[in-house]
Structure formats: C-alpha cells, structure tokens
Coordinates of C-alpha atoms and ligand atoms in Angstrom, one line a residue:
X1 CA 0.0 0.0 0.1
X2 CA 1.1 3.6 -0.7
X3 CA 1.3 6.4 1.8
X4 CA 2.4 10.0 2.1
X5 CA 5.0 10.9 4.5
X6 CA 4.9 14.6 5.6
X7 CA 7.3 16.7 7.9
X8 CA 5.3 19.5 8.9
X9 CA 6.3 23.0 9.7
X10 CA 7.2 24.4 6.2
X11 CA 5.4 27.6 5.0
X12 CA 4.1 27.5 1.5
X13 CA 5.9 29.7 -1.4
X14 CA 5.7 30.0 -5.0
X15 CA 2.9 29.3 -7.6
X16 CA 0.5 26.3 -8.2
X17 CA -1.4 25.6 -11.5
X18 CA -4.7 24.1 -11.0
X19 CA -6.0 21.3 -13.1
X20 CA -9.1 20.6 -14.9
X21 CA -12.2 20.2 -12.7
X22 CA -12.7 16.4 -11.4
X23 CA -16.6 16.8 -11.3
X24 CA -16.8 18.3 -14.5
X25 CA -14.5 15.9 -16.3
X26 CA -16.5 12.9 -15.0
X27 CA -19.8 14.3 -16.3
X28 CA -18.3 15.6 -19.5
X29 CA -16.5 12.4 -20.7
X30 CA -19.6 10.2 -20.5
X31 CA -21.3 12.9 -22.2
X32 CA -18.9 12.1 -25.4
X33 CA -21.1 8.9 -25.6
X34 CA -24.0 11.2 -27.0
X35 CA -21.7 12.5 -29.7
X36 CA -21.4 10.7 -33.1
X37 CA -18.0 12.2 -33.9
X38 CA -14.8 13.2 -32.4
X39 CA -14.8 15.2 -29.2
X40 CA -11.5 16.9 -28.4
X41 CA -11.5 17.7 -24.6
X42 CA -8.9 19.8 -23.1
X43 CA -7.7 20.3 -19.6
X44 CA -8.6 16.8 -18.4
X45 CA -7.3 16.0 -14.9
X46 CA -4.9 13.0 -15.1
X47 CA -6.6 11.2 -11.9
X48 CA -7.6 7.8 -11.3
X49 CA -11.4 8.6 -11.7
X50 CA -10.8 9.9 -15.1
X51 CA -8.6 6.8 -16.0
X52 CA -11.1 4.5 -15.0
X53 CA -13.8 6.2 -17.0
X54 CA -11.9 6.3 -19.9
X55 CA -11.1 2.6 -19.5
X56 CA -15.0 2.0 -19.4
X57 CA -15.7 4.1 -22.6
X58 CA -12.9 2.4 -24.4
X59 CA -14.3 -1.1 -23.3
X60 CA -17.6 0.1 -24.6
X61 CA -16.2 0.7 -28.1
X62 CA -15.1 4.3 -27.8
X63 CA -11.8 5.1 -29.6
X64 CA -9.7 7.2 -27.2
X65 CA -6.7 9.0 -28.1
X66 CA -4.3 10.8 -25.9
X67 CA -3.2 13.8 -27.8
X68 CA -1.2 15.9 -25.4
X69 CA -1.0 16.1 -21.4
X70 CA -4.6 16.8 -20.5
X71 CA -5.8 16.7 -24.1
X72 CA -8.2 13.5 -24.8
X73 CA -9.6 12.7 -28.3
X74 CA -12.7 10.6 -27.8
X75 CA -14.9 9.1 -30.7
X76 CA -18.0 7.4 -29.4
X77 CA -19.5 6.9 -33.1
X78 CA -19.2 3.0 -32.7
X79 CA -20.3 1.9 -29.3
X80 CA -21.0 -1.6 -29.2
X81 CA -22.6 -2.3 -25.7
X82 CA -24.7 -0.4 -23.2
X83 CA -23.6 -2.9 -20.3
X84 CA -20.4 -1.1 -19.1
X85 CA -17.8 -3.3 -17.3
X86 CA -19.2 -3.7 -13.7
X87 CA -15.8 -4.3 -12.1
X88 CA -14.8 -0.9 -13.3
X89 CA -18.0 1.0 -12.6
X90 CA -17.6 -0.1 -9.2
X91 CA -14.3 1.6 -8.8
X92 CA -15.9 5.1 -8.9
X93 CA -19.0 7.0 -8.0
X94 CA -19.6 8.9 -11.1
X95 CA -19.8 5.8 -13.2
X96 CA -23.3 6.5 -12.6
X97 CA -23.4 9.1 -15.4
X98 CA -23.2 6.2 -18.0
X99 CA -26.9 5.4 -17.1
X100 CA -27.9 8.9 -18.5
X101 CA -25.9 8.9 -21.1
X102 CA -26.5 5.6 -22.7
X103 CA -30.2 6.1 -22.1
X104 CA -29.9 9.2 -23.9
X105 CA -28.1 7.8 -27.1
X106 CA -29.2 4.0 -27.2
X107 CA -32.7 4.2 -25.2
X108 CA -31.2 1.5 -22.9
X109 CA -28.5 0.9 -20.3
X110 CA -27.5 -1.8 -18.0
X111 CA -25.4 -0.2 -15.2
X112 CA -23.9 -1.6 -12.2
X113 CA -24.5 0.6 -9.1
X114 CA -21.3 3.0 -8.5
X115 CA -18.6 2.6 -5.7
X116 CA -16.5 5.6 -4.8
X117 CA -16.4 7.7 -1.5
X118 CA -18.8 6.1 1.1
X119 CA -18.8 9.1 3.7
X120 CA -22.6 9.1 3.4
X121 CA -25.5 6.9 2.4
X122 CA -25.6 8.3 -1.5
X123 CA -29.0 7.4 -3.0
X124 CA -29.8 7.7 -6.6
X125 CA -33.6 7.9 -6.2
X126 CA -33.7 11.3 -7.8
X127 CA -31.9 10.1 -10.9
X128 CA -34.4 7.2 -11.4
X129 CA -37.4 9.5 -10.9
X130 CA -35.7 11.4 -13.8
X131 CA -35.3 8.5 -16.2
X132 CA -38.8 7.4 -15.4
X133 CA -39.9 10.8 -15.9
X134 CA -38.5 10.9 -19.5
X135 CA -40.4 7.3 -20.0
X136 CA -37.9 4.9 -19.2
X137 CA -38.9 1.5 -17.4
X138 CA -36.5 1.3 -14.6
X139 CA -35.6 -2.2 -13.0
X140 CA -33.3 -1.8 -10.1
X141 CA -31.9 -4.0 -7.4
X142 CA -29.0 -3.8 -5.0
X143 CA -26.3 -4.4 -7.7
X144 CA -27.8 -3.0 -10.9
X145 CA -30.0 -0.4 -12.5
X146 CA -31.7 -1.5 -16.0
X147 CA -33.2 0.8 -18.1
X148 CA -35.5 0.3 -21.2
X149 CA -38.1 2.2 -23.0
X150 CA -41.4 2.3 -21.4
X151 CA -44.6 1.6 -23.5
X152 CA -44.9 5.2 -24.6
X153 CA -41.1 5.6 -25.5
X154 CA -38.7 8.1 -24.3
X155 CA -39.5 12.1 -24.7
X156 CA -38.7 15.2 -22.9
X157 CA -40.7 16.1 -19.6
X158 CA -40.9 18.4 -16.7
X159 CA -39.0 16.9 -13.6
X160 CA -39.0 18.7 -10.4
X161 CA -36.1 17.5 -8.1
X162 CA -37.0 16.7 -4.5
X163 CA -33.7 17.7 -3.2
X164 CA -30.8 19.6 -4.9
X165 CA -28.6 16.8 -6.6
X166 CA -25.6 17.4 -8.8
X167 CA -25.7 13.9 -9.8
X168 CA -29.3 13.6 -10.9
X169 CA -29.3 17.2 -12.4
X170 CA -26.2 15.9 -14.7
X171 CA -28.0 12.4 -15.2
X172 CA -31.1 14.0 -16.5
X173 CA -29.4 16.5 -18.8
X174 CA -27.5 13.5 -20.2
X175 CA -30.7 11.4 -20.8
X176 CA -32.7 14.3 -22.3
X177 CA -30.5 16.1 -24.7
X178 CA -31.1 13.7 -27.6
X179 CA -35.1 13.1 -26.8
X180 CA -37.8 14.5 -28.9
X181 CA -39.5 17.4 -27.1
X182 CA -38.5 19.8 -24.0
X183 CA -37.2 18.6 -20.6
X184 CA -37.4 20.9 -17.7
X185 CA -35.5 20.2 -14.7
X186 CA -36.8 22.1 -11.6
X187 CA -35.0 22.6 -8.3
X188 CA -31.9 21.9 -10.4
X189 CA -28.1 21.9 -8.9
X190 CA -26.3 25.1 -9.9
X191 CA -22.5 24.1 -9.5
X192 CA -19.9 25.1 -11.9
X193 CA -19.6 21.7 -13.3
X194 CA -23.2 21.8 -14.4
X195 CA -22.6 24.9 -16.4
X196 CA -19.6 23.2 -17.7
X197 CA -21.5 20.0 -19.0
X198 CA -24.2 22.2 -20.4
X199 CA -21.4 24.5 -22.3
X200 CA -19.9 21.3 -23.7
X201 CA -23.1 19.7 -24.7
X202 CA -24.1 22.8 -26.6
X203 CA -20.7 23.2 -28.2
X204 CA -21.6 19.7 -29.6
X205 CA -24.9 20.9 -31.1
X206 CA -27.3 20.6 -27.9
X207 CA -29.8 23.3 -27.0
X208 CA -29.5 23.6 -23.2
X209 CA -30.6 26.9 -21.3
X210 CA -30.7 27.9 -17.7
X211 CA -27.5 25.7 -16.5
X212 CA -26.4 27.5 -13.4
X213 CA -29.8 28.5 -12.4
X214 CA -32.4 26.2 -10.5
X215 CA -34.2 25.8 -13.7
X216 CA -32.7 24.0 -16.6
X217 CA -34.3 23.7 -19.8
X218 CA -33.1 21.0 -22.6
X219 CA -34.8 21.3 -26.1
X220 CA -33.9 17.6 -27.8
X221 CA -31.9 17.5 -31.1
X222 CA -31.6 14.7 -33.3
X223 CA -27.8 14.2 -32.9
X224 CA -24.7 16.1 -31.7
X225 CA -21.5 16.6 -33.7
X226 CA -17.9 16.4 -32.5
X227 CA -16.0 19.5 -31.4
X228 CA -13.3 20.9 -28.9
X229 CA -14.0 21.8 -25.5
X230 CA -11.7 22.8 -22.5
X231 CA -12.9 21.9 -19.0
X232 CA -12.9 24.5 -16.3
X233 CA -10.4 24.7 -13.4
X234 CA -11.4 22.7 -10.2
X235 CA -12.8 24.8 -7.4
X236 CA -12.3 22.3 -4.8
X237 CA -8.7 21.4 -5.8
X238 CA -8.0 25.2 -5.8
X239 CA -9.8 25.6 -2.5
X240 CA -7.8 23.1 -1.1
X241 CA -4.6 24.8 -1.6
X242 CA -5.9 28.1 -0.4
X243 CA -6.9 26.4 2.6
X244 CA -3.4 24.7 2.9
X245 CA -1.6 27.8 2.6
X246 CA -4.2 29.6 5.2
X247 CA -3.2 26.9 7.5
X248 CA 0.7 26.4 6.7
X249 CA 1.2 30.2 6.3
X250 CA 3.0 31.5 3.3
X251 CA 2.5 33.2 0.0
X252 CA 1.3 31.2 -3.0
X253 CA -0.1 32.2 -6.4
X254 CA -2.8 29.9 -7.6
X255 CA -3.0 29.8 -11.3
X256 CA -5.9 28.5 -13.6
X257 CA -8.8 29.3 -11.5
X258 CA -12.1 31.0 -12.1
X259 CA -12.4 33.7 -9.2
X260 CA -16.0 33.9 -9.4
X261 CA -16.1 30.2 -8.5
X262 CA -13.9 30.5 -5.5
X263 CA -15.9 33.5 -3.6
X264 CA -17.8 31.0 -1.4
X265 CA -14.6 29.7 -0.1
X266 CA -12.1 32.8 0.0
X267 CA -14.8 34.7 2.0
X268 CA -14.8 32.3 5.0
X269 CA -10.8 32.1 4.6
X270 CA -10.6 35.9 4.5
X271 CA -12.8 35.9 7.8
X272 CA -10.0 33.7 9.5
X273 CA -7.3 36.0 8.5
X274 CA -5.9 34.8 5.1
X275 CA -5.5 37.6 2.5
X276 CA -6.4 37.4 -1.0
X277 CA -5.5 39.1 -4.4
X278 CA -7.9 38.1 -7.5
X279 CA -6.3 38.4 -10.9
X280 CA -8.5 37.4 -14.2
X281 CA -7.5 33.6 -13.9
X282 CA -5.4 33.6 -10.7
X283 CA -5.8 34.3 -6.9
X284 CA -2.8 35.1 -4.6
X285 CA -3.1 33.8 -0.9
X286 CA -1.2 35.1 1.8
X287 CA -1.1 33.9 5.8
X288 CA 1.0 34.3 8.5
X289 CA -0.7 30.9 9.6
X290 CA -2.2 32.3 12.5
X291 CA -6.1 32.3 11.9
X292 CA -8.9 33.4 13.9
X293 CA -12.1 31.3 14.6
X294 CA -15.2 31.6 12.2
X295 CA -18.5 30.0 11.4
X296 CA -19.4 27.7 8.3
X297 CA -22.5 26.2 7.1
X298 CA -22.0 23.9 3.9
X299 CA -24.4 24.9 1.3
X300 CA -25.1 23.8 -2.5
X301 CA -23.7 26.2 -4.9
X302 CA -23.1 29.1 -4.5
X303 CA -23.0 28.4 -0.8
X304 CA -19.7 27.2 1.0
X305 CA -18.9 23.7 -0.7
X306 CA -19.5 20.4 1.4
X307 CA -16.3 19.3 -0.5
X308 CA -14.4 22.0 1.4
X309 CA -15.8 21.0 4.7
X310 CA -12.8 18.8 5.8
X311 CA -10.2 21.2 4.6
X312 CA -11.7 24.3 6.6
X313 CA -12.1 22.0 9.7
X314 CA -8.4 22.0 9.8
X315 CA -8.0 25.5 9.5
X316 CA -10.4 25.9 12.4
X317 CA -8.5 23.2 14.5
X318 CA -5.6 25.6 14.7
X319 CA -7.4 28.8 14.6
X320 CA -7.7 31.0 17.6
X321 CA -11.1 30.5 19.5
X322 CA -13.9 28.3 18.8
X323 CA -15.4 27.6 15.5
X324 CA -18.8 26.2 14.4
X325 CA -18.9 24.0 11.2
X326 CA -22.5 22.9 10.1
X327 CA -22.9 20.3 7.5
X328 CA -26.1 20.6 5.5
X329 CA -25.6 18.2 2.3
X330 CA -24.3 15.1 3.9
X331 CA -24.6 14.8 7.6
X332 CA -22.1 11.9 8.3
X333 CA -19.3 13.7 6.4
X334 CA -17.4 14.3 9.7
X335 CA -16.7 11.1 10.5
X336 CA -14.4 10.5 7.6
X337 CA -11.8 12.6 9.3
X338 CA -12.4 14.0 12.7
X339 CA -11.1 11.0 14.7
X340 CA -8.0 11.0 12.6
X341 CA -7.5 14.8 13.2
X342 CA -8.0 14.2 17.0
X343 CA -5.2 11.5 17.1
X344 CA -3.3 14.6 15.9
X345 CA -4.2 16.8 18.7
X346 CA -7.5 18.3 17.4
X347 CA -10.4 19.3 19.6
X348 CA -13.5 18.7 17.6
X349 CA -16.9 18.0 19.3
X350 CA -19.5 16.4 16.8
X351 CA -23.2 17.2 17.8
X352 CA -25.3 16.1 14.9
X353 CA -25.1 18.3 11.9
X354 CA -22.8 20.6 13.6
X355 CA -19.0 20.2 14.8
X356 CA -17.6 22.6 17.4
X357 CA -13.8 23.0 16.8
X358 CA -11.7 24.6 19.5
X359 CA -8.5 25.8 18.0
X360 CA -5.0 24.5 19.2
X361 CA -1.7 26.1 19.0
X362 CA -0.4 23.1 17.4
X363 CA -1.2 19.7 16.1
X364 CA 1.3 16.5 16.4
X365 CA 2.2 14.4 13.4
X366 CA 0.7 10.9 13.7
X367 CA -0.1 7.8 11.4
X368 CA -3.6 8.5 9.9
X369 CA -6.0 7.0 7.2
X370 CA -7.9 8.8 4.7
X371 CA -11.4 7.5 4.4
X372 CA -12.4 9.4 1.5
X373 CA -11.2 11.9 -0.9
X374 CA -11.7 15.3 0.7
X375 CA -11.1 13.6 4.4
X376 CA -7.6 12.6 2.9
X377 CA -6.8 16.1 1.5
X378 CA -7.6 17.4 5.0
X379 CA -5.2 15.1 6.6
X380 CA -2.6 16.1 4.2
X381 CA -3.1 19.8 5.0
X382 CA -2.9 18.7 8.6
X383 CA 0.4 17.1 8.1
X384 CA 1.8 20.2 6.4
X385 CA 1.1 22.3 9.6
X386 CA 1.7 19.6 12.4
X387 CA 5.0 19.3 14.5
X388 CA 6.8 16.2 13.4
X389 CA 6.2 13.5 10.8
X390 CA 2.7 12.6 9.6
X391 CA 1.9 9.2 7.5
X392 CA -1.1 9.3 5.5
X393 CA -2.2 5.9 4.5
X394 CA -5.0 4.8 1.7
X395 CA -3.7 7.6 -0.1
X396 CA -5.7 6.1 -3.1
X397 CA -8.6 8.0 -2.0
X398 CA -6.9 11.2 -2.5
X399 CA -5.2 10.2 -5.8
X400 CA -8.7 10.0 -7.1
X401 CA -9.3 13.6 -7.3
X402 CA -5.7 15.4 -6.9
X403 CA -3.3 15.3 -9.7
X404 CA 0.1 15.3 -9.1
X405 CA -0.4 16.4 -5.2
X406 CA 3.2 15.4 -4.2
X407 CA 5.0 17.4 -7.2
X408 CA 2.7 20.5 -6.6
X409 CA 3.0 20.7 -2.9
X410 CA 6.8 20.0 -3.1
X411 CA 7.1 22.7 -5.5
X412 CA 5.5 24.9 -2.8
X413 CA 8.3 24.1 -0.5
X414 CA 6.4 21.3 1.4
X415 CA 8.2 18.3 2.7
X416 CA 6.0 15.4 1.3
X417 CA 7.1 12.1 -0.2
X418 CA 5.2 9.1 -1.6
X419 CA 6.3 6.0 0.1
X420 CA 5.1 2.6 -2.0
X421 CA 5.5 -0.6 0.4
Ligands
LIG1 C1 -21.5 15.6 -6.4 O1 -21.8 14.3 -5.7 C2 -19.9 15.3 -6.3 N1 -19.5 14.3 -7.0 C3 -19.6 15.4 -4.8 O2 -18.4 15.4 -4.8 C4 -20.1 16.4 -3.9 O3 -20.1 16.5 -2.6 C5 -21.8 16.5 -4.2 O4 -21.9 16.5 -5.6 C6 -22.3 17.7 -3.6 O5 -22.1 18.9 -4.2 C7 -19.4 14.5 -8.3 O6 -19.9 15.5 -9.0 C8 -18.7 13.2 -9.2 P1 -25.7 15.1 -4.9 P2 -23.5 13.6 -6.0 O7 -26.5 14.2 -5.6 O8 -23.8 14.0 -7.1 C9 -29.2 13.6 -1.8 C10 -16.1 14.8 -4.2 O9 -15.6 15.1 -3.1 N2 -29.6 12.7 -2.9 O10 -25.8 16.4 -5.3 O11 -23.4 12.3 -5.4 C11 -27.6 13.1 -1.1 O12 -27.7 12.1 -0.3 C12 -17.4 14.3 -4.3 O13 -15.6 15.3 -5.2 C13 -30.8 12.1 -2.7 O14 -31.3 12.2 -1.7 O15 -24.4 14.6 -4.8 C14 -26.9 14.5 -0.6 O16 -27.5 14.5 0.6 C15 -17.9 13.9 -2.9 N3 -31.1 11.3 -3.9 C16 -27.6 15.4 -1.7 O17 -29.0 14.8 -2.2 C17 -30.4 11.6 -5.1 O18 -30.8 10.9 -6.1 C18 -26.7 16.0 -2.7 O19 -26.2 14.8 -3.3 C19 -29.2 12.2 -5.1 C20 -28.7 12.9 -4.1

C-alpha cells in the first residue's frame, strides 16, 4: 500500500497551477457517448477517476487517443454495448453518469451501481425519478440499474427534483439532450460543473439553457456533432490549496482558477485572517498561519461547498477561539476525518450536523488514514502544519481527485514524499 510521509512546519511559497475540474470531467467524458464524432476535450485532469472512466468508455467501443498532456480525443461513433464493465463501474462514484448517457443515445442501459467515496448514504432515487419521467422502465436492485424504453417510448418531460442533486441534474441532462420534446429540470443543482457540462453539450450542438440556475431547460436535438472543449479549473482543488496556505502560512499564486467560483471559499478563509488578491485567472493567497475562528455552514453552490468541509475544519482546528462548522448536504461527512484529526491533537466535538472546533496552538504528527477523497486531502493539510512527521495511509482515495499532489506541494516547499510499500 502507498502512503504519504509529511514533515510539517514549512510555509508554502511560489505558484501552483490548478488542474481541470474532476467533477466536470467525470460528467463531460460520459457525455461524449452522446456524440457521433470526435470530441477533443482539453484540461482533463490525470486522476484515477478519469483513467477508470476512459477505460470504461474504451471497453464500450469508444476510440480514445491521448493527444497531449490533459488533451483526450474521444470518438464514440461505434459503441458496441450498453452494459459497462461492472468491475470498473464499481471503482468510482460518477460511473452512474453512464446510465443517463447510454439511455440518451441508445434508449437502454444496464449499469452496475457505483462505488466511490462512502462518507454518507448516497441514494440515486432522484436520478431514477428523472429517468422514469422521461419514459424509461426502470428495473433496479442492490447491484444494477436496468433502463429500457417504457410503453410510450422516451420523450422530454418536466421534472422537479425533491432535493438539489448534482448527480441527478447531470444524469437527467445526459438522458434528455437527444430526446424529442423539451425537458425542464426544476430545483436543479447550480454547481460550476453543471454549467460546464451544459457548455460542452451546447458546443456539440445541444440546446440547453438555464444551467447554473435552479431551472435547466433542454430542447432535444436529433444528434450531436464533434468539436473541441476545455474543462473549467477545479474549484475544490483550488480551495484545498488556499486552505493549505491559510493553515501552513505562506504566499502562493494559485493559477488557472475562475475567481467567481472561489468567492464562497475565499470569503470564509478571509474571515479567518488569510489575505487574497484576485486576478483574471489566478488568486494570490497570503497567511501568517495565525487564524481566527469563524462559523461555516455548507450549502449547495453558490454556498460554501460540502467538499471543502474537511479542509476548512483543519484551519479551524488551528484557529484562535471556537469555530462552528455545520454540514447541510451529507450529515455523516465529519466521521471521515475528525477522529483522525483528534489523533493529531485536534479538539472537535460533533453534535449532529454541527462540529464545534476548539482551536489548538499546534497539531502533532501521527499515522492517519484517509477514508474518502476530501477527508484525505484534509489530513495532508494537517500534516503540512503538524509538528513532526505525519503518515497518511489509504492515499488511493486522495489520488482519485488530486492530480500530481506531491509534485505540486513539493514545488511549494512542502516536505512530502510518496512511499510505496
Ligand atoms: C456530487 O456528488 C459530487 N460528486 C460530490 O463530490 C459532492 O460532494 C456533491 O455533488 C455535492 O456537491 C461528483 O460530482 C462526482 P448530490 P453527488 O447528488 O452528485 C442527496 C467529491 O469530493 N441525494 O448533489 O452524489 C444526497 O444524499 C465528491 O468530489 C438524494 O437524496 O451529490 C445528498 O444529501 C464527494 N437522492 C444531496 O442529495 C439522489 O438521488 C446532494 O447529493 C441524489 C442525491
């Protein structure tokens, strides 16, 4: 098993370039299944979730070529199956987007239920509700979802989501874009990666409007043609580096960001004492490492992202005073990392949806385990600041979503090594 070994105490200096957004890439790559032609996708992050997804698409018959670092050419004209390899599907969470894409293109799909980060119960009832509203017969059990056309066939419809769901919004968009008629998704998620998917599909000839608002409208088209599209920068990867500098101290230029996407994160870190300078596509973050307490409540975009909960919790664990962190998307997300942080000396009291974090002057290095992607990232931040050496195990979770993490942190002056047993 591989692990990171981190010697804490170094401030972070220099510049880091953010990769393409994981949560946009894992929606856009399956969307290429809807296109008869070549899709040239740029700024694709080289992370394990993406590599697994591309393996799944190739196994279905897609022609995949790596044109340059971060540039993938996909041709899904000749897809030979609507039953993706279950072993690969179970290796990641976003493989469930194959349901919407295969249903949208071929009007059928037989997809194993996904794996991925299990920090909470992650139902897909809203995805199923959407497929059924579009006219699909849904046969599901604890292992598979099998989708076929219902008696009336598949056509556009109005769907009002019972809960704001990124995954359901994406999956319904994928299923609807080639169906006759109009589909309206109400109570839709507004995350940047929803807008990015809509922009990708529209570049290929779709008619989607309202992405980024709570009502997304899709007018079905006959077919989509190939084209070129660049994925947006990863808001959460960028936020993770901003939190790392805020906690460790330093002065770093974070390149390839969309400052608008970062406002929900920088505003909270600024409250804690970090300083920011915004440029067109970069943010400079400065911190002396001495932070003040604050209160955070996670919310769907444009609120403070749940995917930054663990990272800002580390900042709170080191801040002066008592902070409150309330989770409104996944109630059980705290358990992925708070025990591990406590073994490093953090004082975190979990009370239902809220964690009360009493800041400490110092954390101590320890051997800790990542239990999910963002929890693992938070443990790396804690190791960068802690006194002594921190060993982070189960780093496969982290490498699902952070491209070249050790290389990027080392370039900023961190003392971090990847050890392969
Ligand atoms: C996406 O997960 C992200 N994953 C998650 O990021 C992120 O935490 C989450 O959105 C919220 O922003 C990807 O984009 C691949 P949801 P998703 O559907 O789509 C409930 C990371 O770290 N719900 O928006 O699974 C659900 O239980 C990952 O990059 C239903 O009840 O999240 C949750 O409470 C972790 N029924 C809430 O909605 C459904 O059918 C939001 O979930 C679907 C969701």
